[in-house]
Amino acid sequence: MRAPTAQRTLRPRSAPAAAAPASGSPAARRAPLPRPTGRLLIVHANGKEYGRGAGGSKASNREFPFAVADYVAMRDSGVPYSGDPRKNKLIPLPRPTYTEFINRARAARMLDRLDFLYVPAEAPQPPPWRSFEPYERVVWCGVSFRRFARLWTPERHHFFQPSFQARVFAVLCCALRQRTTLPSSTAALASLPTDLLHVILAASAGEGDSRRDGYDDMAAVESGCQHLFLPAPGSAGVREALFDGVFGL
């Protein structure tokens, strides 16, 4: 008699018990990470059309109950849209861009807190960082966003060289001192809004100032940082453990 086939799950396969997984590998993570309690945003660069009337040679991209004009209008609106297929009937399932995250959100019981945002692959810069404040985590998916991983933000300060960190620390300390000791009319740094000061600091970073030139790893996922730069769905095999970690699975 054949043994029953094990059911497939969203979890990555574990290494055999006799093997000693390397530190940091998916199998080395023995317990799930804490599940997010806030909203989660998936940023993607999938510019394909889906829905009735969609262009391209793939017929299955037209086999949806909604019109392509409605889907494109939602995707290209520049604002996040719900990833809950119970509420958003314009989600083209099953497409990896959406399915890999919706399945995990369903398993983590947070479908109502999942959103998607389309940013074109050729976008010269990301949306304003302040626009991400409502989200506990923001996952940037795909190789086109790796260049944004080198942009300085306060939460990604540790990804930069010690010399650049020291410069940032000195500027922020000077601004704080001016705000507390000098009149606003004579304090140049203190007169700048904090967001603008952060933009100036980010613009001052050169190519050699960042230590990050690729996707984030499990250590970054475990750190709890808000912005993560991960492979696109359907690409690198390691994405399975990284995506699971984001959702606390």
mmCIF file of N, CA and C in Angstrom, residues 140-232:
data_model
loop_
_atom_site.group_PDB
_atom_site.id
_atom_site.type_symbol
_atom_site.label_atom_id
_atom_site.label_comp_id
_atom_site.label_asym_id
_atom_site.label_seq_id
_atom_site.Cartn_x
_atom_site.Cartn_y
_atom_site.Cartn_z
ATOM 1 N N TRP A 140 9.186 45.666 -1.423
ATOM 2 C CA TRP A 140 9.481 46.036 -2.808
ATOM 3 C C TRP A 140 9.931 44.768 -3.537
ATOM 4 N N CYS A 141 9.177 44.352 -4.556
ATOM 5 C CA CYS A 141 9.427 43.065 -5.204
ATOM 6 C C CYS A 141 10.018 43.238 -6.592
ATOM 7 N N GLY A 142 11.198 42.681 -6.797
ATOM 8 C CA GLY A 142 11.756 42.629 -8.131
ATOM 9 C C GLY A 142 13.065 43.362 -8.288
ATOM 10 N N VAL A 143 13.785 42.991 -9.323
ATOM 11 C CA VAL A 143 15.123 43.528 -9.567
ATOM 12 C C VAL A 143 15.097 45.013 -9.881
ATOM 13 N N SER A 144 13.996 45.525 -10.441
ATOM 14 C CA SER A 144 13.954 46.934 -10.820
ATOM 15 C C SER A 144 14.004 47.859 -9.612
ATOM 16 N N PHE A 145 13.681 47.338 -8.429
ATOM 17 C CA PHE A 145 13.674 48.182 -7.234
ATOM 18 C C PHE A 145 14.956 48.073 -6.421
ATOM 19 N N ARG A 146 15.879 47.231 -6.848
ATOM 20 C CA ARG A 146 17.107 47.068 -6.057
ATOM 21 C C ARG A 146 17.882 48.371 -5.937
ATOM 22 N N ARG A 147 17.756 49.249 -6.945
ATOM 23 C CA ARG A 147 18.475 50.515 -6.859
ATOM 24 C C ARG A 147 17.943 51.385 -5.723
ATOM 25 N N PHE A 148 16.662 51.212 -5.362
ATOM 26 C CA PHE A 148 16.106 51.984 -4.264
ATOM 27 C C PHE A 148 16.649 51.523 -2.914
ATOM 28 N N ALA A 149 17.172 50.297 -2.859
ATOM 29 C CA ALA A 149 17.731 49.791 -1.601
ATOM 30 C C ALA A 149 18.956 50.586 -1.189
ATOM 31 N N ARG A 150 19.547 51.303 -2.131
ATOM 32 C CA ARG A 150 20.734 52.100 -1.821
ATOM 33 C C ARG A 150 20.387 53.527 -1.419
ATOM 34 N N LEU A 151 19.078 53.843 -1.343
ATOM 35 C CA LEU A 151 18.666 55.167 -0.911
ATOM 36 C C LEU A 151 18.622 55.232 0.613
ATOM 37 N N TRP A 152 19.211 56.269 1.154
ATOM 38 C CA TRP A 152 19.262 56.382 2.623
ATOM 39 C C TRP A 152 17.908 56.804 3.187
ATOM 40 N N THR A 153 17.498 56.127 4.226
ATOM 41 C CA THR A 153 16.375 56.530 5.067
ATOM 42 C C THR A 153 16.794 56.254 6.503
ATOM 43 N N PRO A 154 16.197 56.915 7.486
ATOM 44 C CA PRO A 154 16.610 56.681 8.870
ATOM 45 C C PRO A 154 16.579 55.213 9.281
ATOM 46 N N GLU A 155 15.582 54.469 8.823
ATOM 47 C CA GLU A 155 15.471 53.078 9.251
ATOM 48 C C GLU A 155 16.485 52.168 8.555
ATOM 49 N N ARG A 156 17.055 52.619 7.417
ATOM 50 C CA ARG A 156 18.042 51.814 6.702
ATOM 51 C C ARG A 156 19.445 52.394 6.882
ATOM 52 N N HIS A 157 19.609 53.164 7.934
ATOM 53 C CA HIS A 157 20.873 53.811 8.250
ATOM 54 C C HIS A 157 22.003 52.791 8.383
ATOM 55 N N HIS A 158 21.693 51.621 8.955
ATOM 56 C CA HIS A 158 22.728 50.615 9.233
ATOM 57 C C HIS A 158 23.236 49.930 7.963
ATOM 58 N N PHE A 159 22.583 50.170 6.815
ATOM 59 C CA PHE A 159 23.048 49.588 5.568
ATOM 60 C C PHE A 159 24.133 50.440 4.901
ATOM 61 N N PHE A 160 24.542 51.529 5.546
ATOM 62 C CA PHE A 160 25.517 52.435 4.949
ATOM 63 C C PHE A 160 26.853 52.368 5.680
ATOM 64 N N GLN A 161 27.891 52.820 4.982
ATOM 65 C CA GLN A 161 29.248 52.759 5.519
ATOM 66 C C GLN A 161 29.355 53.591 6.803
ATOM 67 N N PRO A 162 30.236 53.184 7.750
ATOM 68 C CA PRO A 162 30.396 53.932 9.003
ATOM 69 C C PRO A 162 30.728 55.412 8.789
ATOM 70 N N SER A 163 31.497 55.718 7.745
ATOM 71 C CA SER A 163 31.847 57.112 7.499
ATOM 72 C C SER A 163 30.610 57.942 7.151
ATOM 73 N N PHE A 164 29.707 57.360 6.352
ATOM 74 C CA PHE A 164 28.478 58.077 6.013
ATOM 75 C C PHE A 164 27.551 58.158 7.223
ATOM 76 N N GLN A 165 27.476 57.093 7.999
ATOM 77 C CA GLN A 165 26.669 57.121 9.210
ATOM 78 C C GLN A 165 27.123 58.235 10.139
ATOM 79 N N ALA A 166 28.449 58.422 10.236
ATOM 80 C CA ALA A 166 28.984 59.466 11.114
ATOM 81 C C ALA A 166 28.588 60.854 10.608
ATOM 82 N N ARG A 167 28.599 61.049 9.287
ATOM 83 C CA ARG A 167 28.214 62.345 8.730
ATOM 84 C C ARG A 167 26.739 62.637 9.009
ATOM 85 N N VAL A 168 25.910 61.645 8.813
ATOM 86 C CA VAL A 168 24.484 61.814 9.076
ATOM 87 C C VAL A 168 24.248 62.135 10.549
ATOM 88 N N PHE A 169 24.924 61.404 11.419
ATOM 89 C CA PHE A 169 24.761 61.615 12.847
ATOM 90 C C PHE A 169 25.172 63.036 13.234
ATOM 91 N N ALA A 170 26.273 63.531 12.645
ATOM 92 C CA ALA A 170 26.749 64.882 12.959
ATOM 93 C C ALA A 170 25.741 65.926 12.516
ATOM 94 N N VAL A 171 25.182 65.773 11.310
ATOM 95 C CA VAL A 171 24.209 66.742 10.806
ATOM 96 C C VAL A 171 22.951 66.746 11.665
ATOM 97 N N LEU A 172 22.447 65.573 12.003
ATOM 98 C CA LEU A 172 21.231 65.501 12.816
ATOM 99 C C LEU A 172 21.456 66.063 14.213
ATOM 100 N N CYS A 173 22.638 65.820 14.775
ATOM 101 C CA CYS A 173 22.948 66.372 16.102
ATOM 102 C C CYS A 173 23.026 67.901 16.042
ATOM 103 N N CYS A 174 23.622 68.440 14.982
ATOM 104 C CA CYS A 174 23.698 69.893 14.826
ATOM 105 C C CYS A 174 22.309 70.499 14.696
ATOM 106 N N ALA A 175 21.453 69.844 13.925
ATOM 107 C CA ALA A 175 20.087 70.346 13.757
ATOM 108 C C ALA A 175 19.347 70.343 15.085
ATOM 109 N N LEU A 176 19.506 69.270 15.844
ATOM 110 C CA LEU A 176 18.835 69.180 17.141
ATOM 111 C C LEU A 176 19.348 70.247 18.098
ATOM 112 N N ARG A 177 20.656 70.468 18.099
ATOM 113 C CA ARG A 177 21.230 71.481 18.981
ATOM 114 C C ARG A 177 20.743 72.875 18.611
ATOM 115 N N GLN A 178 20.677 73.163 17.309
ATOM 116 C CA GLN A 178 20.197 74.467 16.875
ATOM 117 C C GLN A 178 18.746 74.685 17.275
ATOM 118 N N ARG A 179 17.945 73.647 17.183
ATOM 119 C CA ARG A 179 16.529 73.789 17.532
ATOM 120 C C ARG A 179 16.346 74.108 19.016
ATOM 121 N N THR A 180 17.261 73.662 19.836
ATOM 122 C CA THR A 180 17.105 73.824 21.282
ATOM 123 C C THR A 180 17.879 75.000 21.859
ATOM 124 N N THR A 181 18.847 75.571 21.096
ATOM 125 C CA THR A 181 19.699 76.614 21.668
ATOM 126 C C THR A 181 19.710 77.918 20.890
ATOM 127 N N LEU A 182 19.287 77.910 19.622
ATOM 128 C CA LEU A 182 19.386 79.109 18.806
ATOM 129 C C LEU A 182 18.013 79.575 18.339
ATOM 130 N N PRO A 183 17.854 80.876 18.156
ATOM 131 C CA PRO A 183 16.605 81.382 17.577
ATOM 132 C C PRO A 183 16.398 80.809 16.178
ATOM 133 N N SER A 184 15.162 80.542 15.824
ATOM 134 C CA SER A 184 14.874 79.922 14.526
ATOM 135 C C SER A 184 15.345 80.769 13.362
ATOM 136 N N SER A 185 15.440 82.098 13.556
ATOM 137 C CA SER A 185 15.847 82.981 12.468
ATOM 138 C C SER A 185 17.316 82.852 12.116
ATOM 139 N N THR A 186 18.118 82.337 13.039
ATOM 140 C CA THR A 186 19.556 82.223 12.792
ATOM 141 C C THR A 186 20.022 80.778 12.665
ATOM 142 N N ALA A 187 19.128 79.813 12.845
ATOM 143 C CA ALA A 187 19.496 78.396 12.794
ATOM 144 C C ALA A 187 19.112 77.812 11.442
ATOM 145 N N ALA A 188 20.093 77.665 10.567
ATOM 146 C CA ALA A 188 19.808 77.200 9.207
ATOM 147 C C ALA A 188 19.264 75.780 9.197
ATOM 148 N N LEU A 189 19.932 74.861 9.888
ATOM 149 C CA LEU A 189 19.486 73.476 9.895
ATOM 150 C C LEU A 189 18.161 73.329 10.629
ATOM 151 N N ALA A 190 18.011 74.052 11.720
ATOM 152 C CA ALA A 190 16.793 73.936 12.522
ATOM 153 C C ALA A 190 15.564 74.424 11.771
ATOM 154 N N SER A 191 15.763 75.313 10.792
ATOM 155 C CA SER A 191 14.625 75.852 10.045
ATOM 156 C C SER A 191 14.094 74.880 9.003
ATOM 157 N N LEU A 192 14.847 73.819 8.719
ATOM 158 C CA LEU A 192 14.417 72.845 7.711
ATOM 159 C C LEU A 192 13.440 71.838 8.315
ATOM 160 N N PRO A 193 12.343 71.530 7.633
ATOM 161 C CA PRO A 193 11.474 70.438 8.084
ATOM 162 C C PRO A 193 12.264 69.132 8.129
ATOM 163 N N THR A 194 11.927 68.270 9.060
ATOM 164 C CA THR A 194 12.670 67.012 9.216
ATOM 165 C C THR A 194 12.681 66.187 7.936
ATOM 166 N N ASP A 195 11.536 66.107 7.249
ATOM 167 C CA ASP A 195 11.477 65.325 6.010
ATOM 168 C C ASP A 195 12.432 65.883 4.956
ATOM 169 N N LEU A 196 12.492 67.206 4.853
ATOM 170 C CA LEU A 196 13.388 67.813 3.874
ATOM 171 C C LEU A 196 14.847 67.574 4.240
ATOM 172 N N LEU A 197 15.156 67.627 5.516
ATOM 173 C CA LEU A 197 16.523 67.344 5.957
ATOM 174 C C LEU A 197 16.915 65.920 5.606
ATOM 175 N N HIS A 198 15.989 64.982 5.759
ATOM 176 C CA HIS A 198 16.261 63.583 5.412
ATOM 177 C C HIS A 198 16.479 63.435 3.906
ATOM 178 N N VAL A 199 15.711 64.170 3.100
ATOM 179 C CA VAL A 199 15.886 64.121 1.643
ATOM 180 C C VAL A 199 17.268 64.624 1.258
ATOM 181 N N ILE A 200 17.722 65.693 1.904
ATOM 182 C CA ILE A 200 19.047 66.252 1.608
ATOM 183 C C ILE A 200 20.139 65.261 1.991
ATOM 184 N N LEU A 201 19.979 64.615 3.131
ATOM 185 C CA LEU A 201 20.968 63.621 3.559
ATOM 186 C C LEU A 201 21.014 62.450 2.580
ATOM 187 N N ALA A 202 19.846 62.004 2.143
ATOM 188 C CA ALA A 202 19.793 60.893 1.188
ATOM 189 C C ALA A 202 20.478 61.277 -0.122
ATOM 190 N N ALA A 203 20.267 62.515 -0.572
ATOM 191 C CA ALA A 203 20.868 62.961 -1.821
ATOM 192 C C ALA A 203 22.382 63.095 -1.721
ATOM 193 N N SER A 204 22.892 63.241 -0.505
ATOM 194 C CA SER A 204 24.333 63.401 -0.330
ATOM 195 C C SER A 204 25.093 62.084 -0.372
ATOM 196 N N ALA A 205 24.370 60.967 -0.378
ATOM 197 C CA ALA A 205 25.023 59.650 -0.374
ATOM 198 C C ALA A 205 25.540 59.318 -1.768
ATOM 199 N N GLY A 206 26.794 58.913 -1.846
ATOM 200 C CA GLY A 206 27.388 58.492 -3.102
ATOM 201 C C GLY A 206 27.265 56.998 -3.301
ATOM 202 N N GLU A 207 27.702 56.520 -4.455
ATOM 203 C CA GLU A 207 27.587 55.088 -4.767
ATOM 204 C C GLU A 207 28.367 54.226 -3.787
ATOM 205 N N GLY A 208 29.479 54.740 -3.281
ATOM 206 C CA GLY A 208 30.283 53.938 -2.363
ATOM 207 C C GLY A 208 29.866 54.022 -0.918
ATOM 208 N N ASP A 209 28.824 54.802 -0.622
ATOM 209 C CA ASP A 209 28.409 54.972 0.776
ATOM 210 C C ASP A 209 27.499 53.861 1.264
ATOM 211 N N SER A 210 26.860 53.155 0.343
ATOM 212 C CA SER A 210 25.933 52.101 0.732
ATOM 213 C C SER A 210 26.632 50.740 0.735
ATOM 214 N N ARG A 211 26.303 49.918 1.720
ATOM 215 C CA ARG A 211 26.843 48.562 1.784
ATOM 216 C C ARG A 211 25.880 47.547 1.189
ATOM 217 N N ARG A 212 24.731 48.003 0.738
ATOM 218 C CA ARG A 212 23.700 47.115 0.227
ATOM 219 C C ARG A 212 23.576 47.284 -1.276
ATOM 220 N N ASP A 213 23.766 46.214 -2.026
ATOM 221 C CA ASP A 213 23.636 46.265 -3.477
ATOM 222 C C ASP A 213 22.939 45.005 -3.975
ATOM 223 N N GLY A 214 21.870 44.653 -3.323
ATOM 224 C CA GLY A 214 21.155 43.452 -3.702
ATOM 225 C C GLY A 214 19.887 43.334 -2.886
ATOM 226 N N TYR A 215 19.296 42.135 -2.892
ATOM 227 C CA TYR A 215 18.083 41.915 -2.130
ATOM 228 C C TYR A 215 18.395 41.824 -0.640
ATOM 229 N N ASP A 216 17.386 42.118 0.169
ATOM 230 C CA ASP A 216 17.531 41.923 1.607
ATOM 231 C C ASP A 216 17.507 40.436 1.927
ATOM 232 N N ASP A 217 18.120 40.079 3.051
ATOM 233 C CA ASP A 217 18.166 38.681 3.461
ATOM 234 C C ASP A 217 17.266 38.465 4.668
ATOM 235 N N MET A 218 17.319 37.241 5.222
ATOM 236 C CA MET A 218 16.452 36.922 6.346
ATOM 237 C C MET A 218 16.766 37.776 7.566
ATOM 238 N N ALA A 219 18.029 38.182 7.723
ATOM 239 C CA ALA A 219 18.383 39.040 8.850
ATOM 240 C C ALA A 219 17.622 40.362 8.776
ATOM 241 N N ALA A 220 17.469 40.901 7.562
ATOM 242 C CA ALA A 220 16.712 42.145 7.396
ATOM 243 C C ALA A 220 15.235 41.917 7.696
ATOM 244 N N VAL A 221 14.691 40.774 7.267
ATOM 245 C CA VAL A 221 13.294 40.449 7.565
ATOM 246 C C VAL A 221 13.089 40.349 9.066
ATOM 247 N N GLU A 222 14.014 39.671 9.738
ATOM 248 C CA GLU A 222 13.898 39.481 11.180
ATOM 249 C C GLU A 222 14.097 40.780 11.957
ATOM 250 N N SER A 223 14.777 41.760 11.348
ATOM 251 C CA SER A 223 15.046 43.014 12.054
ATOM 252 C C SER A 223 13.790 43.837 12.285
ATOM 253 N N GLY A 224 12.743 43.566 11.503
ATOM 254 C CA GLY A 224 11.506 44.314 11.652
ATOM 255 C C GLY A 224 11.496 45.639 10.928
ATOM 256 N N CYS A 225 12.505 45.924 10.086
ATOM 257 C CA CYS A 225 12.551 47.201 9.380
ATOM 258 C C CYS A 225 11.333 47.319 8.454
ATOM 259 N N GLN A 226 10.896 48.538 8.246
ATOM 260 C CA GLN A 226 9.655 48.766 7.510
ATOM 261 C C GLN A 226 9.786 48.406 6.037
ATOM 262 N N HIS A 227 10.856 48.842 5.386
ATOM 263 C CA HIS A 227 11.022 48.613 3.951
ATOM 264 C C HIS A 227 11.939 47.424 3.689
ATOM 265 N N LEU A 228 11.461 46.499 2.852
ATOM 266 C CA LEU A 228 12.239 45.329 2.472
ATOM 267 C C LEU A 228 12.311 45.246 0.954
ATOM 268 N N PHE A 229 13.477 44.875 0.432
ATOM 269 C CA PHE A 229 13.684 44.727 -1.001
ATOM 270 C C PHE A 229 13.940 43.248 -1.281
ATOM 271 N N LEU A 230 12.942 42.581 -1.862
ATOM 272 C CA LEU A 230 12.973 41.124 -2.013
ATOM 273 C C LEU A 230 12.786 40.728 -3.479
ATOM 274 N N PRO A 231 13.114 39.464 -3.810
ATOM 275 C CA PRO A 231 12.923 39.006 -5.193
ATOM 276 C C PRO A 231 11.458 39.055 -5.596
ATOM 277 N N ALA A 232 11.214 39.073 -6.880
ATOM 278 C CA ALA A 232 9.844 39.055 -7.390
ATOM 279 C C ALA A 232 9.255 37.658 -7.245
#
